[in-house]
GROMACS .gro file of C-alpha atoms in nm:
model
  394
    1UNK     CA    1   2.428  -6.587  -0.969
    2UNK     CA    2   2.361  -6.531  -0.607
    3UNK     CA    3   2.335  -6.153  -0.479
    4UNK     CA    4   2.636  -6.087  -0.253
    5UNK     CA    5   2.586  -6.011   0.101
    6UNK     CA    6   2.752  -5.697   0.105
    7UNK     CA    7   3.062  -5.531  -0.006
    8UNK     CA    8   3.386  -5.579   0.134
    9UNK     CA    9   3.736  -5.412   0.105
   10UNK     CA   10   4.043  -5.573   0.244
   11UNK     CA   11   4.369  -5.288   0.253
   12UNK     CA   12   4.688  -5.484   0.362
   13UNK     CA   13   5.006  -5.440   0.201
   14UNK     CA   14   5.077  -5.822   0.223
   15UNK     CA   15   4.961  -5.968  -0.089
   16UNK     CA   16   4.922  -6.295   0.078
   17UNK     CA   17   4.735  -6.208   0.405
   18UNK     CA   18   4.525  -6.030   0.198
   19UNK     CA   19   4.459  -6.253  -0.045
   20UNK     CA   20   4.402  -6.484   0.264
   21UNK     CA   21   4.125  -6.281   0.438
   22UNK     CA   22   3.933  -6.215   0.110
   23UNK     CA   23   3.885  -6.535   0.032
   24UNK     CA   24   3.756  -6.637   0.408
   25UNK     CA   25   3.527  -6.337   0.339
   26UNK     CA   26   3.454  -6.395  -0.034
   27UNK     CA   27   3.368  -6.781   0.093
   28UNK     CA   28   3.063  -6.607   0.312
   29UNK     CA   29   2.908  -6.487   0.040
   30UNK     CA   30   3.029  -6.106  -0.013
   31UNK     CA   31   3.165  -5.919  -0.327
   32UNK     CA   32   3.534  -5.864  -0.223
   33UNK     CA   33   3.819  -5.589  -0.338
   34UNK     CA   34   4.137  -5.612  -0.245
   35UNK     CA   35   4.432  -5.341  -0.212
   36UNK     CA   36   4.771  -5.376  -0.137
   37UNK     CA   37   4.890  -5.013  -0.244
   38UNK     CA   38   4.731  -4.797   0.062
   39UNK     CA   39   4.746  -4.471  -0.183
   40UNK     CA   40   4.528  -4.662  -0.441
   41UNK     CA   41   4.269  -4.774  -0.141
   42UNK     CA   42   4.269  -4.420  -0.008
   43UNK     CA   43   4.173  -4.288  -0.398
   44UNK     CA   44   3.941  -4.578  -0.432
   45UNK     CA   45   3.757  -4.479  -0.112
   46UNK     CA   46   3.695  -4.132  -0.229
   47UNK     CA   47   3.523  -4.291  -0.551
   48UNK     CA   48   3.268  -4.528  -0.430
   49UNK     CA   49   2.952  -4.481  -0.217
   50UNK     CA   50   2.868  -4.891  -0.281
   51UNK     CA   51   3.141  -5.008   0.013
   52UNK     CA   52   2.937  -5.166   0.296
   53UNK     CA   53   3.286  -5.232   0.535
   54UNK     CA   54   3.686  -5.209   0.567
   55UNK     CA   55   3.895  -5.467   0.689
   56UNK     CA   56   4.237  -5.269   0.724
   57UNK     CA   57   4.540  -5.403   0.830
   58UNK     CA   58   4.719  -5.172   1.114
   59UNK     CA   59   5.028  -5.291   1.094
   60UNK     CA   60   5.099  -5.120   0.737
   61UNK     CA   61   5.455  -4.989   0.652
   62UNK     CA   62   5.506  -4.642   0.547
   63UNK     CA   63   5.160  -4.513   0.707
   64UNK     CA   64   5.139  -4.242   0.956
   65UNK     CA   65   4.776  -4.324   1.141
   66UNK     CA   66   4.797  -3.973   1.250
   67UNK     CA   67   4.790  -3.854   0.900
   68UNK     CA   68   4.575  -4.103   0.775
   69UNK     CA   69   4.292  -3.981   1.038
   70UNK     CA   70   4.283  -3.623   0.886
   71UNK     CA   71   4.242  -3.751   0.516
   72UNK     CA   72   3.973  -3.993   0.616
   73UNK     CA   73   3.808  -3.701   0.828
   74UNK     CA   74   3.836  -3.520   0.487
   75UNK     CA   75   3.704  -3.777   0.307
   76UNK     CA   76   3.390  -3.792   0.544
   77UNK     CA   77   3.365  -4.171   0.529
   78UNK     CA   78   3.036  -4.266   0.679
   79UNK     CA   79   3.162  -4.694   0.588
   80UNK     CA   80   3.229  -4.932   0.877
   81UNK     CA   81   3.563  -5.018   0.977
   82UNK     CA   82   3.729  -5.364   1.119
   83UNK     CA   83   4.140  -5.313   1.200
   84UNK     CA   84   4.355  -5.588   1.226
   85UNK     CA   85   4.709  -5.662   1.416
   86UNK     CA   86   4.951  -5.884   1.515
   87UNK     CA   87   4.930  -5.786   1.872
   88UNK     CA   88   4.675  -5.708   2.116
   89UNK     CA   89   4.874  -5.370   2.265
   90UNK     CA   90   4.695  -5.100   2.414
   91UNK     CA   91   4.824  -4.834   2.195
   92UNK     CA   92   4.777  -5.000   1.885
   93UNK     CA   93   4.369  -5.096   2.002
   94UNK     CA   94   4.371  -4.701   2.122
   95UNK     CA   95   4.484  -4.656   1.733
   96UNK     CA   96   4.221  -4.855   1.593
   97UNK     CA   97   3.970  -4.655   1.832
   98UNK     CA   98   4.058  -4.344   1.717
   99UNK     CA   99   4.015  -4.423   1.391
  100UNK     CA  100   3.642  -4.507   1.458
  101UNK     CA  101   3.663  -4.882   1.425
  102UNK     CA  102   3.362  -5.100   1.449
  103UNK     CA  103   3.583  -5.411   1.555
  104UNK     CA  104   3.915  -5.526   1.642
  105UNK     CA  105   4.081  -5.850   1.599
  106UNK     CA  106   4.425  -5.971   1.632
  107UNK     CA  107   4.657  -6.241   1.372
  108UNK     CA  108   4.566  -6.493   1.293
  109UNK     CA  109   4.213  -6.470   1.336
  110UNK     CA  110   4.138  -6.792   1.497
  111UNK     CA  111   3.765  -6.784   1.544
  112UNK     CA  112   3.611  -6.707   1.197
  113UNK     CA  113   3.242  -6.702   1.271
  114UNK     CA  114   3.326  -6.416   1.533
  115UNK     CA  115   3.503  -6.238   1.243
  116UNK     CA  116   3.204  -6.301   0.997
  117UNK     CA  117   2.927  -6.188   1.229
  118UNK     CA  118   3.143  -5.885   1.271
  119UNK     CA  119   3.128  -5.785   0.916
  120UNK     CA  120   2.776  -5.870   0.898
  121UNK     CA  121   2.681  -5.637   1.194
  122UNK     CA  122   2.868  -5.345   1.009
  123UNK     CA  123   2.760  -5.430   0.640
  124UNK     CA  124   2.397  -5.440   0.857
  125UNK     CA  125   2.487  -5.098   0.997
  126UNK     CA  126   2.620  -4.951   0.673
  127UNK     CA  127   2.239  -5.021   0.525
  128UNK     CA  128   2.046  -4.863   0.780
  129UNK     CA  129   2.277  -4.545   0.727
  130UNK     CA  130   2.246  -4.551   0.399
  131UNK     CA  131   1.855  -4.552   0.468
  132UNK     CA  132   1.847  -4.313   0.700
  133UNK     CA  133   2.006  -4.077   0.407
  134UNK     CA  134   1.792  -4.152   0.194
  135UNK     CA  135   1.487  -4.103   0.385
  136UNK     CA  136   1.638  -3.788   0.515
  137UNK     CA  137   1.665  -3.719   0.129
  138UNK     CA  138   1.314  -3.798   0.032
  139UNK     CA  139   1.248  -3.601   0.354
  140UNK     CA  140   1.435  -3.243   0.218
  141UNK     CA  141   1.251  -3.305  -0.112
  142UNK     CA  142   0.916  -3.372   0.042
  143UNK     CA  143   1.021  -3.050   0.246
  144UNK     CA  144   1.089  -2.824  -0.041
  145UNK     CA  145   0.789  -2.929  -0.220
  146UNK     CA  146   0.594  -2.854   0.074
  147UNK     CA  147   0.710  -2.519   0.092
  148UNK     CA  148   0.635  -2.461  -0.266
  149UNK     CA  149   0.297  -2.508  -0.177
  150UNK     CA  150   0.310  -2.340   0.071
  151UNK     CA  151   0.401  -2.025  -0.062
  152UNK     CA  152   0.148  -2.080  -0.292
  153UNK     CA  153  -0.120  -2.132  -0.065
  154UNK     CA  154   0.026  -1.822   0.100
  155UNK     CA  155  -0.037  -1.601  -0.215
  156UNK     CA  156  -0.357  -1.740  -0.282
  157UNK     CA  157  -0.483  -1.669   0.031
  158UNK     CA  158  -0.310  -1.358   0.015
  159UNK     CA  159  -0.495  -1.346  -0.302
  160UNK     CA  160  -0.861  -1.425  -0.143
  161UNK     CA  161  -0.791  -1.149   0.120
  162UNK     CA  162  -0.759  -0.906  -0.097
  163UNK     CA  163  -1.074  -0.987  -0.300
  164UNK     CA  164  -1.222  -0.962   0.033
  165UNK     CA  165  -1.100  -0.665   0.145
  166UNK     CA  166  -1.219  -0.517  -0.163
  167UNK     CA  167  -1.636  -0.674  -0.111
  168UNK     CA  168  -1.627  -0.477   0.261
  169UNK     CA  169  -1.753  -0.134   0.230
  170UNK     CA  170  -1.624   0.216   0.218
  171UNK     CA  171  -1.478   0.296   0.596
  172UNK     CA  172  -1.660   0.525   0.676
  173UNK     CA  173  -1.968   0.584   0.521
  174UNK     CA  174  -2.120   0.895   0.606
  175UNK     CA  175  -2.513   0.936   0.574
  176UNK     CA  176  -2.614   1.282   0.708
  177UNK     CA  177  -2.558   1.323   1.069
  178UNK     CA  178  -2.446   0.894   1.102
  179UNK     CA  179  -2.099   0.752   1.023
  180UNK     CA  180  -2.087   0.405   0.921
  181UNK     CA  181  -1.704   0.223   1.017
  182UNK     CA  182  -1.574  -0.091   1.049
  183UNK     CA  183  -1.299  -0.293   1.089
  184UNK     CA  184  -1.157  -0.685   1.032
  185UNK     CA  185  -0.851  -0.777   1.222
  186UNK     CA  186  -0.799  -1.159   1.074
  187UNK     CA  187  -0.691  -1.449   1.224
  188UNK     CA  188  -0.548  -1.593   0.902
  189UNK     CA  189  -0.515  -1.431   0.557
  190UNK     CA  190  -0.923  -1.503   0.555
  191UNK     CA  191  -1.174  -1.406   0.788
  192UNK     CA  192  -1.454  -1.574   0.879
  193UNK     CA  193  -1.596  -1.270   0.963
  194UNK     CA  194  -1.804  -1.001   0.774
  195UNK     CA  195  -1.983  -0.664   0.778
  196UNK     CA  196  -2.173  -0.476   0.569
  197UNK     CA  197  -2.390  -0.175   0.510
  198UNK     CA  198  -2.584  -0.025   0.237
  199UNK     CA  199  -2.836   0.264   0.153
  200UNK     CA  200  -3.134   0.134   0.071
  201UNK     CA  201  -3.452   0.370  -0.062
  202UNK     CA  202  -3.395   0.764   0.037
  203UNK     CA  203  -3.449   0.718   0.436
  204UNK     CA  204  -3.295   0.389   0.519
  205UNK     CA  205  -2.941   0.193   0.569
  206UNK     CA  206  -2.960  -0.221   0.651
  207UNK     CA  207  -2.638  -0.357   0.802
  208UNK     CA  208  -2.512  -0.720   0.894
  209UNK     CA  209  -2.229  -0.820   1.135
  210UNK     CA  210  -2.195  -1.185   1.025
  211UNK     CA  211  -1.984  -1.436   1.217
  212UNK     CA  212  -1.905  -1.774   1.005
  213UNK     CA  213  -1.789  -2.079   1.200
  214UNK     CA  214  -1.444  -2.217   1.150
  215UNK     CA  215  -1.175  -2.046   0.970
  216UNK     CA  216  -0.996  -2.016   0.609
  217UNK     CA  217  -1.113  -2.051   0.288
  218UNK     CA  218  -1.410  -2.188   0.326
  219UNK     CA  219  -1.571  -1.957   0.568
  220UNK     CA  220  -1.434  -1.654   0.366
  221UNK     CA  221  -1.628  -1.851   0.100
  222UNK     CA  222  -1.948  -1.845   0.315
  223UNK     CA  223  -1.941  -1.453   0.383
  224UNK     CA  224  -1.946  -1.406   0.016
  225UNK     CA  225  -2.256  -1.589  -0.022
  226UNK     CA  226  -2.399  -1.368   0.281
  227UNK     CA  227  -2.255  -1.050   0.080
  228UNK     CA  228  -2.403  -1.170  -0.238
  229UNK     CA  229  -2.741  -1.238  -0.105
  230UNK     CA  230  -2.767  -0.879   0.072
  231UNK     CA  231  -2.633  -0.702  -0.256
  232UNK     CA  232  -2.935  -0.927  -0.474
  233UNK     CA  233  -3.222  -0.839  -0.194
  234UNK     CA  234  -3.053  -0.479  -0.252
  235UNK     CA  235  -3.142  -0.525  -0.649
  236UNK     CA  236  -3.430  -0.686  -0.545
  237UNK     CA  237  -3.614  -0.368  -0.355
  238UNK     CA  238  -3.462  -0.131  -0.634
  239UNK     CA  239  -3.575  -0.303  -0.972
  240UNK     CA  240  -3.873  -0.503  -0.827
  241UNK     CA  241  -4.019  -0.308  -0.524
  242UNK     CA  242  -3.958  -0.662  -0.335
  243UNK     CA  243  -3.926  -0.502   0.076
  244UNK     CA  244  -3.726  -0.827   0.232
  245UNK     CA  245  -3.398  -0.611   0.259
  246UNK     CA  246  -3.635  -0.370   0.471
  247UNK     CA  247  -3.701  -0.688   0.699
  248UNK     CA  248  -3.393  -0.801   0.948
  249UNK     CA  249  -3.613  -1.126   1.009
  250UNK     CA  250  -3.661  -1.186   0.624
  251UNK     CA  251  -3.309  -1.184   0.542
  252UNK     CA  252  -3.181  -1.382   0.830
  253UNK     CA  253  -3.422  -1.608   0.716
  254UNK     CA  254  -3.271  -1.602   0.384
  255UNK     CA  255  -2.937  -1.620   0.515
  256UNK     CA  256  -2.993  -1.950   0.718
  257UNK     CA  257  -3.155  -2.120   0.367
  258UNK     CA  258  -2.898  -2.038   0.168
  259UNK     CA  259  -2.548  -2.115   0.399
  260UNK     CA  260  -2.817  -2.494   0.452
  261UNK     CA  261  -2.788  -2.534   0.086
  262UNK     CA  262  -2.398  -2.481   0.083
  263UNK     CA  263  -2.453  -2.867   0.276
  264UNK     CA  264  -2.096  -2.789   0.363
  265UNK     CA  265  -2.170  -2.736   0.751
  266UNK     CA  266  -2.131  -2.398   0.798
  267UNK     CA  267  -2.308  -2.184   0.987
  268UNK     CA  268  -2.314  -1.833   1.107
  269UNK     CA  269  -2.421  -1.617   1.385
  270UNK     CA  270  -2.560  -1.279   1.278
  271UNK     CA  271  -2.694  -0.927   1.370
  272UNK     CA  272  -2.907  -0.743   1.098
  273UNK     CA  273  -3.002  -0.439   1.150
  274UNK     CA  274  -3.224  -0.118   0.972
  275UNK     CA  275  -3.141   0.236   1.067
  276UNK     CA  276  -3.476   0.425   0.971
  277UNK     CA  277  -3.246   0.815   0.941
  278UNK     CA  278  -3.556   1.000   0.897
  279UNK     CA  279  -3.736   0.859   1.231
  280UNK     CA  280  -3.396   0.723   1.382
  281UNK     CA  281  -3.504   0.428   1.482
  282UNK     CA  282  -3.369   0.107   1.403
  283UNK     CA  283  -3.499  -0.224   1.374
  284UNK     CA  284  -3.327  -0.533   1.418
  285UNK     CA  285  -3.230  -0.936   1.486
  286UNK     CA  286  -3.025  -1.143   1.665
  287UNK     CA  287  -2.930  -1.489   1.529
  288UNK     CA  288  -2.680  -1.659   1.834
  289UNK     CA  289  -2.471  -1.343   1.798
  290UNK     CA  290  -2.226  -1.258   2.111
  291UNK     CA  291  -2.128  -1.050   2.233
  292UNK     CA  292  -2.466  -0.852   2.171
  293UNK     CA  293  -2.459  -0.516   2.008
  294UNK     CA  294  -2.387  -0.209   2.242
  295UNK     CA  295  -2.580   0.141   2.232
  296UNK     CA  296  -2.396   0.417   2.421
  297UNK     CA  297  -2.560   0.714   2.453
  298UNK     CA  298  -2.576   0.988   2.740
  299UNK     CA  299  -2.744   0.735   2.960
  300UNK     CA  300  -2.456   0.507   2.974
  301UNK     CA  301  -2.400   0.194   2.774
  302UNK     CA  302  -2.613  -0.129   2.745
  303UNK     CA  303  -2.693  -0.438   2.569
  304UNK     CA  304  -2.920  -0.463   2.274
  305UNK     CA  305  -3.109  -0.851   2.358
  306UNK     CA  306  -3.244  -1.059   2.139
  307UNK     CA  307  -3.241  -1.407   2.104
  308UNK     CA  308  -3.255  -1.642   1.789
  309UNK     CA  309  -3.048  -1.942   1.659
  310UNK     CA  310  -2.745  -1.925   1.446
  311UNK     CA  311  -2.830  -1.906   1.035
  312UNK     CA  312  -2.723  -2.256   0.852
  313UNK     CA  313  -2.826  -2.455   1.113
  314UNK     CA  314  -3.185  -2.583   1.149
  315UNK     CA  315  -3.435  -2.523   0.847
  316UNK     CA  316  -3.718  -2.398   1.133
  317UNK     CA  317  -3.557  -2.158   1.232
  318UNK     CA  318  -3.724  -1.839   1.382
  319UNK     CA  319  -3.597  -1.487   1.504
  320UNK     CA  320  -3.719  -1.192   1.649
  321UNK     CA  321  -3.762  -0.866   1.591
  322UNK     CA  322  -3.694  -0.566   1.781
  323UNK     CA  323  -3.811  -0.150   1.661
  324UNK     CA  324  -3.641   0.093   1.944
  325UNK     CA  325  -3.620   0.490   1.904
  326UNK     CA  326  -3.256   0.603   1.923
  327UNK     CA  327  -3.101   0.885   2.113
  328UNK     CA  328  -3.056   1.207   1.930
  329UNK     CA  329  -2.712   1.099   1.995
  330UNK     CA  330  -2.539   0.786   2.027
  331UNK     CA  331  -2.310   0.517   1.902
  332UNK     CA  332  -2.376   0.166   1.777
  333UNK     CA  333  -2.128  -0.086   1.805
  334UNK     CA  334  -2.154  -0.448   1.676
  335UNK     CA  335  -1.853  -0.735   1.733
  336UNK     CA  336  -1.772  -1.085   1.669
  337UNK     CA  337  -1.671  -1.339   1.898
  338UNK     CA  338  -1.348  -1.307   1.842
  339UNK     CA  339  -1.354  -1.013   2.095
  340UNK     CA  340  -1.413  -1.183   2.371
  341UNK     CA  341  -1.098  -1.427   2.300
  342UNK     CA  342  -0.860  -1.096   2.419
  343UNK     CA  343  -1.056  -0.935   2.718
  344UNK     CA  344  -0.882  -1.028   3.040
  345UNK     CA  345  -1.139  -1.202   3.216
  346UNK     CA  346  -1.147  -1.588   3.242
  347UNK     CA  347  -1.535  -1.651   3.222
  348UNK     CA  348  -1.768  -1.569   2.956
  349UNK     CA  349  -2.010  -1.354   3.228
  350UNK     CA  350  -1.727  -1.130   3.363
  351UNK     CA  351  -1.621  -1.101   2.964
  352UNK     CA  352  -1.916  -0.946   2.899
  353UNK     CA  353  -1.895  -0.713   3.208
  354UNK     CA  354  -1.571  -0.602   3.101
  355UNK     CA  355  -1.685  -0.508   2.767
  356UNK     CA  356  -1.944  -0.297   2.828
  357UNK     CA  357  -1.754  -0.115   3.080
  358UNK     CA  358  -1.484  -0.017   2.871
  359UNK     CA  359  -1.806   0.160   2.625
  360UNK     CA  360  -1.898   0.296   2.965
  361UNK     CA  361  -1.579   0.422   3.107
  362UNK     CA  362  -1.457   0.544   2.700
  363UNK     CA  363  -1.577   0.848   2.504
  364UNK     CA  364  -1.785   0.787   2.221
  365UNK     CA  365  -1.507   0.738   1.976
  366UNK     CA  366  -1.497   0.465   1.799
  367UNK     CA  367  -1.111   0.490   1.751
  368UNK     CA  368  -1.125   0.562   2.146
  369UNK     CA  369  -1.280   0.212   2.153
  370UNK     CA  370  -1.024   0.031   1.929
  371UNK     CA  371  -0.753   0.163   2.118
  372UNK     CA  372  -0.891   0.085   2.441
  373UNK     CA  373  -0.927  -0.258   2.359
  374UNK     CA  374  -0.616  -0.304   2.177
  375UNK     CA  375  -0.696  -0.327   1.858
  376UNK     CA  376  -0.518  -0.126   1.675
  377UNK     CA  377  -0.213  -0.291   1.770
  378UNK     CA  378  -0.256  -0.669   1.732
  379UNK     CA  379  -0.119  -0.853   1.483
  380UNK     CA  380  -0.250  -1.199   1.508
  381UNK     CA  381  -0.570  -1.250   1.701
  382UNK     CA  382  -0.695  -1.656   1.845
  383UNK     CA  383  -0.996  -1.600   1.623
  384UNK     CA  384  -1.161  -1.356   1.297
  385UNK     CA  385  -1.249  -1.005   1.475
  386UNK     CA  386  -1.497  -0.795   1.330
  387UNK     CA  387  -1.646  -0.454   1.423
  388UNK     CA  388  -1.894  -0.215   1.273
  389UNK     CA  389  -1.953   0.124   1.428
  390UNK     CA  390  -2.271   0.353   1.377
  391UNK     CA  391  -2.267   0.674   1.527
  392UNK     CA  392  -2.503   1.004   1.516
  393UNK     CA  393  -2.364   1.314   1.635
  394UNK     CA  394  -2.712   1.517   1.737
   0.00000   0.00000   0.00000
């Protein structure tokens, strides 16, 4: 049996006409209904979704069009409609308009072809609707599934932040006359960015300000690896006398084997850094870090230079480092890059202006210094920001 082309339903209340017009249509190849009882077409309408067009006679007795508009606008029929009439009058084509028909052809239909290319444009029209649905369909699923995992995502990371919160250290630390304090102001539930510090041996504290490239899980992944190492050198010096967590240049070092053997292409730009409390001085190492760490002190503020590549990058390479005596009083502060993404300034030089004269031009607070650059008030931030404070009130 041959698949139909579509199907059709003739309402007239002539028998005969009807009968007439089906078979023309039946002929063409579609599955045909007829009605002669307009109630029983209306009921039949509300029942069945398979209906790809209507040919309707106008000219039906006992039918109020006006009436017949507000039950199909009830009914919500989304099925193509061709009227049919004995006459060609402007109200009765204004009629068929109203009633949203597709088509419009007056008794007897003389050209056929016209009629049946008619009804295929609408049985045509009716399948592309019906595909639209159901892509819109597939569309609200796919959309509710996605925000299932979503929200799952959401809690996981929600999930990984809070693991991470929990590996930074106490806020602050105090060691004598220095105060250790930080702060991490993600861009997304995980930061790429980390700090730590860590007594090490009766006299000494190492520290890190480590900036991982990209963002999300797997750069919160790479600043546990940088945690873990520093906690195992840690071990290290206490149960084997092994001195690399004394050496800023040994651990970066370290730090730039071990995110290359990740081989996930991640690297990091770091500062490391050994406050020496009973000669304070402090030794320490740039790896590509920006902006550079900033000593205030009663001489005014200024840069701490050094130069060295970023850790995880090239498996040669070397760093420097630096042994200064520090003021009987002063503050320490270490960023990420992320700070640079707020400062006003367009270009990275007059960034880097800016940011040394707000240590300048600010007290020695470190909460001074958040407010002043608006950190304790932003919600979302372009990229991970990071800060670690070390101060000494002589």
């Amino acid at each position: 049996m041959m698949e139909s082309k579509g199907y059709v339903l003739v309402i007239d209340d002539d028998a005969a006409r009807a009968a007439a017009l089906a078979e023309i249509v039946s002929a063409a190849g579609y599955r045909t209904d007829v009605y002669t009882d307009v109630n029983a077409a209306y009921h039949f309408l509300d029942n069945n979704e398979d209906l790809d067009v209507i040919l309707c006679e106008l000219d039906l007795e006992d039918v109020s069009w006006v009436e017949a508009r507000r039950s199909l606008r009830d009914l919500d029929l989304q099925i193509p409609a061709i009227i049919f009439s004995d006459r060609a009058e402007v109200d009765k084509m204004m009629t068929a308009l109203r009633l949203g028909a597709s088509d419009f052809f007056v008794r007897p239909v003389e050209d056929t072809d016209a009629l049946l290319k008619s009804i295929e444009r609408c049985v045509r029209q009716r399948q592309l609707r019906r595909e639209l649905q159901e892509s819109r369909k597939r569309l609200e699923r796919a959309n509710i599934e996605l925000r299932g995992t979503v929200k799952m995502l959401e809690q996981d990371q929600q999930a990984g932040r809070q693991v991470q919160l929990r590996m930074l250290p106490a806020s602050p630390m105090v060691r004598g006359e220095y105060v250790f304090s930080h702060t991490v102001i993600p861009s997304l539930y995980l930061s790429g960015d980390f700090t730590d510090y860590f007594i090490v041996g009766e006299h000494h504290v190492t520290f890190f300000m480590a900036d991982v490239s990209g963002h999300g899980s797997s750069s919160a992944f790479a600043t546990v690896l940088l945690k873990n190492l520093f906690a195992r050198k840690r071990s290290d010096y206490l149960r084997r006398s092994d001195d690399t967590i004394l050496s800023p240049v040994a651990m970066l070092k370290r730090a730039n084997k071990e995110l290359l053997g990740l081989e996930v292409g991640k690297f990091a730009t770091m500062v490391v850094g050994l406050l020496d409390t009973a000669a304070n001085t402090l030794r320490y190492s740039v790896a590509g870090h920006l902006p550079q760490p900033v000593l205030v002190s009663s001489e005014g503020a200024r840069y701490l230079r050094g130069e060295g590549s970023a850790v995880g990058i090239m498996e040669d390479a070397s760093y420097e480092e630096h042994l200064i005596d520090l003021p009987q009083r002063f503050m320490l502060a270490l960023f990420s890059d992320g700070i640079l993404e707020i400062l006003p300034p367009q270009n990275l030089i007059e960034k880097e202006k800016y940011f040394l004269k707000v240590f300048e031009d600010t007290a020695e607070s470190p909460e001074e210094i958040v407010t002043r650059l608006g950190l304790d008030h932003v919600e979302t931030a372009p990229d991970d920001i990071a800060a670690l404070f070390i101060s000494k009130r002589g």
